Amino acid sequence: MRKLGVLVLSFILTITFAKAQVAPDTAAKKLVKADSVIAPTPGKTLDKIAAVVGNSPILLSDIELSYANFLVQGNQPDPTVKARILQTLLTQKLLAQQAAIDSIEVKEEDVDANVDRRMREMTQRAGGQEKLEAFLGRSVIQYKDEIRPDLKEQMVAQKMQQHITEKLNVTPQDVKKYYDGIPKDSLPSFNKEVEVGEIVFQPKLTKEEKDLYKAKAEELRQRVKKGEDFGTLARLYSQDPGSAPEGGDLGFADRTTFVKEFTANAFKLKAGEISQVFETDFGFHFLQVIERRGEQVHVRHILVTPIVTQASLDRAKAKADSIYTLLLKDKNVGVDFSSAAAYYSDDKDTKYNGGMMLNAEDVQSRSTFIPTDKLDPKVALITDTMKVGSISKPDLFTGADGKKSYKILLLKSATNAHKANLEQDFPKLKEYAYNDKVNKTVSQWFEKRRKETFIKIDKEYQSYDLLKKWVNNNPTLVIPETKIKSSSSSK
């Protein structure tokens, strides 16, 4: 019972609108047929109602196509997922109906923004708009219209849940009560955690070094201007691995998609026009606008990425060595490290945070406490031999993107692996206590609303344990066997 609130609502955030997303001839539909679920045959049922919440039906096809999409994503067959999907839909309907009663709404522009964001992600995963439309079996505009009502209902449900829990908070007494209620043999264990600061020195090319790459981009731009095919040149010379195979095509995007320099050039040109060469953090680009649709633009580009030279690495190391020497002269290393990071570091994510790294798995709370097994392996290796409060000599690091930089590290604190206790782990226990209160509150809300709302579930799903609490054996309702007839039955 206690887990219902967070687990069900988190599943709402991940459920895919497969009803609109799976095209008639895609692998997803083949999987539906292979599973012998609702494959249409002459004169047979194509669809039926799987459940009813209040006056809102949930179709069997909604469940089956979501399950088919689950399989298409490479997951192993698991019939219990269908029950989870139905539980999610029941939850969403119940929340949305209560939201209507409580006059809780979402702004239409927020829905539009969410739809656009989802489309950008899908377009990128598909490798371009044309490939996405081929997969969907319809235009992007048509698809957006199809998923919008479902997405809006999902957003309303999320906002209703936030409304249920918005006034919740936990006091120190609540945290202690929660901690005291945990059996001692069930206390959570925490791995060794550290707080690590960094000052990052990225290699920078001189103007003369960069001009060579800018000239190369300009040479390609002139070849396009003289009539050579943009797409062919992009495939041959562009160093953007995502778009080069597509002839530099980036598909449709809005102003929030690209970095600011790219956006400025993309949205000031007319269809067919080619930009001047411009620079971003990725290198030197020029682009061509293919089409404009309101606040969306379809562009293609060619990217020339400068190569880091040994001379630029040597300059970065020399600067890192000089800052390291300055830090060693200051007895209050921690304070001076924070100032040095803000002034010298080239890492935008940490320089304004006193140089402190954030726990990537706890972004919401902006925690600086990082389990050592979640650290970059080289950072973990270096800090493992450091004393708290000390700094490391500058060392060369290679990021996940292959870029090299020199870093000075500060070990601000280290906590050994241990069982949870109030003194060391109050912030974590406070979060646990809050989540426990949220779970209890949401579960109680659902328990009450389920008793007050008419809910009927088809017998096919009543045997699942997680759905038994939703079953309302009201004999006055007979769920229709058919909602939509196959086209062959009407002939």
Coordinates of C-alpha atoms in Angstrom, one line a residue:
M1 CA 0.0 0.0 0.0
R2 CA 2.7 2.5 1.0
K3 CA 4.5 2.1 -2.3
L4 CA 1.5 2.9 -4.5
G5 CA 1.9 6.6 -4.6
V6 CA 5.5 7.1 -5.9
L7 CA 5.8 3.9 -7.9
V8 CA 2.6 4.3 -9.8
L9 CA 3.1 8.0 -10.5
S10 CA 6.7 7.4 -11.6
F11 CA 5.4 4.8 -14.1
I12 CA 3.0 7.4 -15.5
L13 CA 6.1 9.5 -16.4
T14 CA 7.6 6.7 -18.5
I15 CA 4.5 5.1 -20.2
T16 CA 4.6 5.5 -24.0
F17 CA 1.7 6.6 -26.1
A18 CA 1.9 3.5 -28.2
K19 CA -1.6 3.8 -29.6
A20 CA -0.4 6.7 -31.7
Q21 CA 3.3 5.8 -31.8
V22 CA 3.1 2.4 -33.4
A23 CA 2.6 2.5 -37.1
P24 CA 0.3 -0.1 -38.8
D25 CA 3.2 -1.8 -40.5
T26 CA 5.9 -1.5 -37.9
A27 CA 7.5 -4.3 -35.9
A28 CA 5.4 -3.3 -32.9
K29 CA 2.2 -4.3 -34.7
K30 CA 3.8 -7.6 -35.7
L31 CA 4.5 -8.3 -32.1
V32 CA 0.9 -7.6 -31.2
K33 CA -0.2 -10.1 -33.8
A34 CA 2.4 -12.7 -32.6
D35 CA 1.0 -12.4 -29.1
S36 CA -2.5 -13.2 -30.3
V37 CA -4.0 -10.3 -28.6
I38 CA -6.3 -8.2 -30.8
A39 CA -5.3 -9.1 -34.3
P40 CA -8.4 -8.4 -36.4
T41 CA -10.0 -11.2 -38.3
P42 CA -13.2 -11.0 -40.3
G43 CA -16.3 -10.5 -38.1
K44 CA -14.2 -10.6 -34.9
T45 CA -13.6 -8.1 -32.1
L46 CA -10.9 -5.6 -32.9
D47 CA -11.1 -3.8 -29.6
K48 CA -12.9 -3.9 -26.3
I49 CA -13.0 -2.0 -23.0
A50 CA -10.5 -3.3 -20.5
A51 CA -11.6 -1.0 -17.6
V52 CA -13.8 1.9 -16.7
V53 CA -12.9 4.6 -14.2
G54 CA -16.0 6.8 -13.6
N55 CA -17.2 7.6 -17.0
S56 CA -13.8 7.1 -18.8
P57 CA -13.1 3.8 -20.6
I58 CA -9.6 2.3 -21.0
L59 CA -9.3 0.3 -24.2
L60 CA -7.6 -3.1 -24.5
S61 CA -5.7 -1.7 -27.5
D62 CA -4.2 1.0 -25.3
I63 CA -2.6 -1.7 -23.1
E64 CA -1.6 -4.1 -25.8
L65 CA 0.1 -1.5 -28.0
S66 CA 2.0 -0.1 -25.1
Y67 CA 3.1 -3.6 -24.3
A68 CA 4.1 -4.2 -27.9
N69 CA 6.2 -1.0 -27.7
F70 CA 7.7 -2.3 -24.5
L71 CA 8.9 -5.5 -26.4
V72 CA 10.1 -3.4 -29.4
Q73 CA 12.5 -1.6 -27.1
G74 CA 14.3 -4.9 -26.5
N75 CA 12.7 -6.0 -23.2
Q76 CA 11.9 -9.6 -22.5
P77 CA 8.2 -10.7 -22.6
D78 CA 6.6 -10.2 -19.2
P79 CA 2.7 -10.4 -18.9
T80 CA 2.8 -8.6 -15.6
V81 CA 3.9 -5.4 -17.4
K82 CA 0.4 -5.3 -18.9
A83 CA -1.0 -5.1 -15.4
R84 CA 1.4 -2.3 -14.6
I85 CA 0.3 -0.4 -17.7
L86 CA -3.3 -0.8 -16.7
Q87 CA -2.6 0.3 -13.2
T88 CA -0.9 3.4 -14.6
L89 CA -3.9 4.2 -16.8
L90 CA -6.3 3.6 -13.9
T91 CA -4.2 5.9 -11.7
Q92 CA -4.0 8.6 -14.4
K93 CA -7.8 8.5 -15.1
L94 CA -8.5 8.8 -11.4
L95 CA -6.2 11.7 -10.9
A96 CA -7.4 13.5 -14.0
Q97 CA -11.0 13.2 -13.0
Q98 CA -10.3 14.6 -9.5
A99 CA -8.3 17.4 -11.1
A100 CA -11.4 18.4 -13.1
I101 CA -13.5 18.5 -9.9
D102 CA -10.8 20.6 -8.2
S103 CA -10.4 22.9 -11.2
I104 CA -6.7 21.9 -11.6
E105 CA -5.6 22.6 -15.2
V106 CA -2.4 22.9 -17.2
K107 CA -1.6 25.7 -19.6
E108 CA -2.1 24.9 -23.3
E109 CA 1.3 26.4 -24.0
D110 CA 2.9 24.0 -21.5
V111 CA 1.3 21.1 -23.3
D112 CA 2.5 22.4 -26.6
A113 CA 6.0 22.7 -25.2
N114 CA 5.9 19.2 -23.8
V115 CA 4.7 17.8 -27.1
D116 CA 7.5 19.7 -29.0
R117 CA 10.1 18.4 -26.6
R118 CA 8.9 14.8 -27.0
M119 CA 9.0 15.2 -30.8
R120 CA 12.6 16.6 -30.7
E121 CA 13.7 13.6 -28.7
M122 CA 12.0 11.1 -31.0
T123 CA 13.3 12.8 -34.1
Q124 CA 16.9 12.6 -32.8
R125 CA 16.5 9.0 -31.8
A126 CA 15.0 8.2 -35.2
G127 CA 17.8 9.9 -37.1
G128 CA 15.7 12.7 -38.7
Q129 CA 12.2 13.7 -39.4
E130 CA 11.8 11.7 -42.6
K131 CA 12.8 8.5 -40.8
L132 CA 10.5 9.2 -37.9
E133 CA 7.5 9.8 -40.2
A134 CA 8.3 6.6 -42.1
F135 CA 8.3 4.8 -38.7
L136 CA 5.1 6.4 -37.5
G137 CA 3.3 6.0 -40.8
R138 CA 2.0 9.6 -40.6
S139 CA 3.3 13.1 -40.6
V140 CA 4.8 14.6 -37.5
I141 CA 2.0 17.2 -37.4
Q142 CA -0.6 14.5 -37.5
Y143 CA 1.1 12.5 -34.8
K144 CA 1.4 15.5 -32.5
D145 CA -2.3 16.0 -32.8
E146 CA -2.9 12.4 -31.9
I147 CA -0.7 12.3 -28.8
R148 CA -1.7 15.7 -27.4
P149 CA -4.9 14.7 -25.5
D150 CA -3.1 11.7 -23.8
L151 CA -0.1 13.9 -22.9
K152 CA -2.3 16.6 -21.6
E153 CA -4.2 14.1 -19.4
Q154 CA -0.8 12.8 -18.1
M155 CA 0.3 16.3 -17.3
V156 CA -3.0 17.0 -15.5
A157 CA -2.5 13.8 -13.5
Q158 CA 1.0 14.9 -12.5
K159 CA -0.2 18.3 -11.4
M160 CA -3.0 16.7 -9.3
Q161 CA -0.5 14.5 -7.5
Q162 CA 1.6 17.6 -6.8
H163 CA -1.5 19.3 -5.4
I164 CA -2.1 16.3 -3.1
T165 CA 1.4 16.6 -1.6
E166 CA 2.3 20.2 -2.0
K167 CA 1.8 21.1 1.6
L168 CA 3.8 18.2 3.0
N169 CA 7.0 18.8 4.9
V170 CA 9.1 17.0 7.6
T171 CA 10.5 18.4 10.8
P172 CA 13.6 17.2 12.6
Q173 CA 11.2 15.4 15.0
D174 CA 9.6 13.6 12.0
V175 CA 13.0 12.5 10.8
K176 CA 13.9 11.1 14.2
K177 CA 10.6 9.3 14.5
Y178 CA 11.1 7.8 11.0
Y179 CA 14.6 6.7 11.9
D180 CA 13.6 5.3 15.2
G181 CA 10.9 3.3 13.5
I182 CA 13.4 1.5 11.2
P183 CA 14.4 -1.9 12.7
K184 CA 18.1 -1.8 13.5
D185 CA 18.8 -4.8 11.3
S186 CA 17.1 -3.0 8.4
L187 CA 18.9 0.3 8.5
P188 CA 20.2 1.3 5.1
S189 CA 24.0 1.1 4.5
F190 CA 25.8 3.9 2.7
N191 CA 29.0 3.4 0.7
K192 CA 32.0 5.5 1.2
E193 CA 31.2 9.1 0.0
V194 CA 33.4 12.0 -0.8
E195 CA 33.1 15.7 -1.6
V196 CA 35.4 16.5 -4.5
G197 CA 36.2 19.9 -6.0
E198 CA 37.8 20.5 -9.4
I199 CA 39.5 23.3 -11.3
V200 CA 39.5 22.5 -15.0
F201 CA 42.0 23.8 -17.5
Q202 CA 40.9 23.1 -21.0
P203 CA 43.4 23.5 -23.9
K204 CA 42.7 26.5 -26.0
L205 CA 43.9 27.2 -29.5
T206 CA 45.4 30.5 -30.4
K207 CA 43.7 32.7 -33.0
E208 CA 46.2 31.6 -35.6
E209 CA 45.6 27.9 -34.9
K210 CA 41.9 28.3 -35.0
D211 CA 42.0 30.4 -38.2
L212 CA 43.2 27.2 -40.1
Y213 CA 39.9 25.4 -39.3
K214 CA 37.8 28.5 -39.9
A215 CA 39.4 28.8 -43.4
K216 CA 38.6 25.1 -44.1
A217 CA 34.9 25.7 -43.2
E218 CA 34.9 28.8 -45.4
E219 CA 36.4 26.8 -48.3
L220 CA 33.6 24.3 -48.0
R221 CA 31.0 27.1 -47.8
Q222 CA 32.4 28.6 -51.1
R223 CA 32.1 25.2 -52.8
V224 CA 28.5 25.1 -51.8
K225 CA 27.9 28.7 -53.1
K226 CA 29.5 27.7 -56.4
G227 CA 27.0 24.9 -56.9
E228 CA 28.4 21.7 -55.2
D229 CA 25.9 19.6 -53.4
F230 CA 25.6 20.6 -49.7
G231 CA 24.5 17.1 -48.6
T232 CA 27.5 15.4 -50.4
L233 CA 30.0 17.8 -48.9
A234 CA 28.4 17.3 -45.4
R235 CA 28.7 13.5 -45.7
L236 CA 32.4 13.8 -46.8
Y237 CA 33.7 16.5 -44.6
S238 CA 31.3 17.4 -41.7
Q239 CA 32.6 16.3 -38.3
D240 CA 29.2 16.1 -36.7
P241 CA 28.7 12.4 -36.3
G242 CA 25.0 12.7 -35.7
S243 CA 24.1 14.6 -38.9
A244 CA 26.9 14.0 -41.4
P245 CA 25.5 10.6 -42.6
E246 CA 22.2 12.5 -43.2
G247 CA 23.9 15.1 -45.4
G248 CA 24.1 17.5 -42.4
D249 CA 20.3 17.4 -42.0
L250 CA 19.1 18.3 -38.4
G251 CA 15.4 18.2 -39.1
F252 CA 12.9 20.6 -37.6
A253 CA 13.7 22.3 -34.3
D254 CA 12.7 25.3 -32.2
R255 CA 14.8 28.0 -30.6
T256 CA 15.5 25.9 -27.5
T257 CA 17.2 23.0 -29.4
F258 CA 20.6 24.5 -30.4
V259 CA 23.3 26.5 -28.7
K260 CA 22.7 30.3 -28.9
E261 CA 25.1 31.0 -31.7
F262 CA 23.6 28.3 -33.9
T263 CA 20.0 29.4 -33.0
A264 CA 20.9 33.1 -33.9
N265 CA 22.0 32.1 -37.4
A266 CA 19.3 29.5 -38.0
F267 CA 16.4 31.9 -37.2
K268 CA 17.6 35.0 -39.0
L269 CA 17.8 33.4 -42.5
K270 CA 15.1 32.7 -45.1
A271 CA 14.6 29.3 -46.7
G272 CA 17.4 28.5 -49.1
E273 CA 19.9 31.0 -47.6
I274 CA 23.3 30.0 -46.3
S275 CA 24.9 31.5 -43.3
Q276 CA 28.4 32.9 -42.8
V277 CA 30.9 30.7 -41.0
F278 CA 30.4 31.0 -37.2
E279 CA 31.9 29.5 -34.1
T280 CA 30.4 27.5 -31.2
D281 CA 31.9 25.4 -28.5
F282 CA 31.8 22.5 -31.0
G283 CA 33.9 24.2 -33.7
F284 CA 33.2 26.2 -36.9
H285 CA 29.9 25.8 -38.7
F286 CA 27.9 27.1 -41.6
L287 CA 24.3 26.2 -42.2
Q288 CA 21.5 26.3 -44.7
V289 CA 17.8 26.9 -43.9
I290 CA 15.7 24.4 -45.8
E291 CA 12.2 25.4 -44.5
R292 CA 10.5 27.6 -41.8
R293 CA 7.3 26.6 -40.1
G294 CA 6.3 29.2 -37.6
E295 CA 8.7 29.0 -34.7
Q296 CA 10.4 25.9 -36.1
V297 CA 13.2 25.8 -38.6
H298 CA 14.6 22.9 -40.7
V299 CA 18.3 23.3 -41.3
R300 CA 21.4 21.4 -42.4
H301 CA 25.0 22.2 -41.5
I302 CA 28.6 21.4 -41.9
L303 CA 30.9 21.3 -38.8
V304 CA 34.7 21.6 -38.8
T305 CA 36.1 20.7 -35.4
P306 CA 39.5 22.1 -34.4
I307 CA 42.0 19.5 -33.2
V308 CA 43.7 20.0 -29.9
T309 CA 47.4 20.5 -30.4
Q310 CA 50.2 19.4 -28.1
A311 CA 51.1 23.1 -27.8
S312 CA 47.6 23.9 -26.5
L313 CA 47.9 21.1 -24.0
D314 CA 51.2 22.4 -22.8
R315 CA 49.8 25.8 -22.3
A316 CA 46.9 24.4 -20.2
K317 CA 49.3 22.4 -18.1
A318 CA 51.5 25.5 -17.5
K319 CA 48.5 27.5 -16.3
A320 CA 47.4 24.6 -14.1
D321 CA 50.8 24.3 -12.5
S322 CA 50.9 28.1 -11.8
I323 CA 47.5 28.0 -10.1
Y324 CA 48.5 24.9 -8.1
T325 CA 51.6 26.7 -6.8
L326 CA 49.5 29.7 -5.8
L327 CA 47.0 27.4 -3.9
L328 CA 49.8 25.7 -2.0
K329 CA 51.0 29.1 -0.6
D330 CA 47.6 29.7 1.0
K331 CA 47.0 28.0 4.3
N332 CA 43.2 28.1 3.9
V333 CA 43.2 26.0 0.8
G334 CA 39.4 25.3 0.8
V335 CA 38.4 29.0 0.6
D336 CA 41.0 29.9 -1.9
F337 CA 40.2 26.8 -4.0
S338 CA 36.6 28.0 -4.3
S339 CA 37.7 31.4 -5.5
A340 CA 40.2 30.0 -7.9
A341 CA 37.6 27.7 -9.4
A342 CA 35.2 30.6 -9.9
Y343 CA 37.9 32.6 -11.6
Y344 CA 40.0 30.1 -13.5
S345 CA 38.0 26.9 -14.1
D346 CA 36.8 26.2 -17.6
D347 CA 34.0 23.8 -16.5
K348 CA 30.7 25.7 -16.5
D349 CA 29.0 23.0 -14.4
T350 CA 31.3 23.3 -11.4
K351 CA 33.0 26.7 -11.5
Y352 CA 30.0 28.6 -10.1
N353 CA 29.6 25.9 -7.3
G354 CA 32.9 26.6 -5.7
G355 CA 34.4 24.0 -8.0
M356 CA 32.4 21.2 -6.2
M357 CA 31.2 18.3 -8.3
L358 CA 27.5 17.3 -7.9
N359 CA 26.1 13.8 -7.4
A360 CA 24.7 13.0 -10.9
E361 CA 22.2 10.6 -9.3
D362 CA 20.9 13.2 -6.9
V363 CA 20.6 16.3 -9.1
Q364 CA 17.4 17.6 -7.6
S365 CA 18.9 18.1 -4.2
R366 CA 22.2 19.3 -5.7
S367 CA 24.1 17.0 -3.3
T368 CA 27.9 17.3 -3.3
F369 CA 28.2 13.9 -1.5
I370 CA 29.2 11.3 -4.1
P371 CA 29.6 7.5 -3.6
T372 CA 33.1 6.6 -4.6
D373 CA 31.8 3.9 -7.0
K374 CA 30.0 6.7 -8.9
L375 CA 33.1 8.8 -9.4
D376 CA 35.1 9.0 -12.6
P377 CA 37.6 6.1 -12.1
K378 CA 40.6 8.4 -12.3
V379 CA 39.1 10.9 -9.9
A380 CA 38.4 8.0 -7.5
L381 CA 41.9 6.6 -7.8
I382 CA 43.6 10.0 -7.1
T383 CA 41.3 11.0 -4.2
D384 CA 41.7 7.6 -2.6
T385 CA 45.2 8.4 -1.5
M386 CA 44.5 12.1 -0.6
K387 CA 44.0 13.6 2.9
V388 CA 40.8 15.6 3.5
G389 CA 41.5 19.3 2.8
S390 CA 44.4 18.6 0.4
I391 CA 44.7 19.3 -3.3
S392 CA 46.2 17.1 -6.0
K393 CA 48.9 18.0 -8.5
P394 CA 47.5 18.9 -12.0
D395 CA 46.8 15.8 -14.0
L396 CA 45.6 15.1 -17.5
F397 CA 42.0 13.8 -17.8
T398 CA 40.1 12.5 -20.8
G399 CA 36.3 13.0 -20.7
A400 CA 33.5 10.7 -21.9
D401 CA 33.4 12.9 -25.1
G402 CA 37.1 12.3 -25.7
K403 CA 38.1 15.9 -24.8
K404 CA 41.3 16.3 -22.8
S405 CA 41.9 18.8 -19.9
Y406 CA 44.1 19.3 -16.9
K407 CA 42.5 19.2 -13.4
I408 CA 43.4 20.1 -9.9
L409 CA 41.3 18.2 -7.4
L410 CA 40.3 19.1 -3.8
L411 CA 39.2 16.4 -1.3
K412 CA 36.8 18.4 0.8
S413 CA 35.4 15.5 2.9
A414 CA 35.3 11.7 3.1
T415 CA 32.9 9.5 4.9
N416 CA 33.6 5.8 5.2
A417 CA 30.9 3.1 4.5
H418 CA 28.5 2.8 7.4
K419 CA 25.0 2.0 8.6
A420 CA 22.7 5.0 8.6
N421 CA 22.7 7.3 11.6
L422 CA 21.2 10.6 12.4
E423 CA 24.5 12.4 13.0
Q424 CA 26.1 11.7 9.6
D425 CA 23.1 11.1 7.4
F426 CA 20.4 13.5 8.5
P427 CA 19.9 15.0 4.9
K428 CA 19.4 11.5 3.4
L429 CA 17.1 10.4 6.2
K430 CA 15.1 13.6 5.9
E431 CA 14.6 12.8 2.2
Y432 CA 13.6 9.2 3.1
A433 CA 11.2 10.5 5.7
Y434 CA 9.6 12.9 3.3
N435 CA 9.2 10.2 0.6
D436 CA 7.6 8.0 3.2
K437 CA 5.1 10.7 4.1
V438 CA 4.4 11.3 0.4
N439 CA 3.8 7.6 -0.2
K440 CA 1.4 7.4 2.8
T441 CA -0.5 10.5 1.8
V442 CA -0.9 9.5 -1.9
S443 CA -1.8 5.9 -0.9
Q444 CA -4.5 7.1 1.5
W445 CA -5.8 9.5 -1.2
F446 CA -6.1 6.6 -3.7
E447 CA -7.7 4.3 -1.2
K448 CA -10.4 6.9 -0.5
R449 CA -11.0 7.8 -4.1
R450 CA -11.2 4.2 -5.2
K451 CA -14.0 3.6 -2.8
E452 CA -15.9 6.7 -4.0
T453 CA -15.4 6.2 -7.7
F454 CA -17.0 3.6 -10.0
I455 CA -14.2 1.3 -11.2
K456 CA -14.7 -1.8 -13.3
I457 CA -12.0 -4.1 -14.6
D458 CA -12.3 -6.8 -17.2
K459 CA -12.0 -10.3 -15.7
E460 CA -8.8 -10.9 -17.8
Y461 CA -6.9 -8.5 -15.5
Q462 CA -8.6 -9.2 -12.2
S463 CA -6.3 -12.0 -11.2
Y464 CA -3.2 -9.7 -11.0
D465 CA -2.3 -9.0 -7.4
L466 CA -1.5 -5.4 -8.0
L467 CA -4.9 -4.8 -9.5
K468 CA -7.0 -6.6 -7.0
K469 CA -7.3 -3.5 -4.8
W470 CA -8.8 -1.7 -7.8
V471 CA -11.5 -4.3 -8.5
N472 CA -15.0 -3.0 -7.7
N473 CA -17.4 -5.9 -8.1
N474 CA -20.5 -3.9 -9.1
P475 CA -22.9 -6.2 -10.8
T476 CA -25.0 -3.4 -12.3
L477 CA -22.4 -2.7 -15.0
V478 CA -21.7 -5.1 -17.9
I479 CA -18.6 -4.1 -19.8
P480 CA -19.4 -4.1 -23.6
E481 CA -17.5 -6.8 -25.4
T482 CA -17.0 -4.6 -28.4
K483 CA -16.2 -0.9 -28.9
I484 CA -14.9 -0.9 -32.4
K485 CA -15.7 -3.5 -35.1
S486 CA -13.2 -4.6 -37.7
S487 CA -13.7 -3.2 -41.1
S488 CA -14.2 -6.6 -42.6
S489 CA -17.3 -7.2 -40.3
S490 CA -19.1 -4.3 -41.8
K491 CA -18.7 -5.4 -45.4

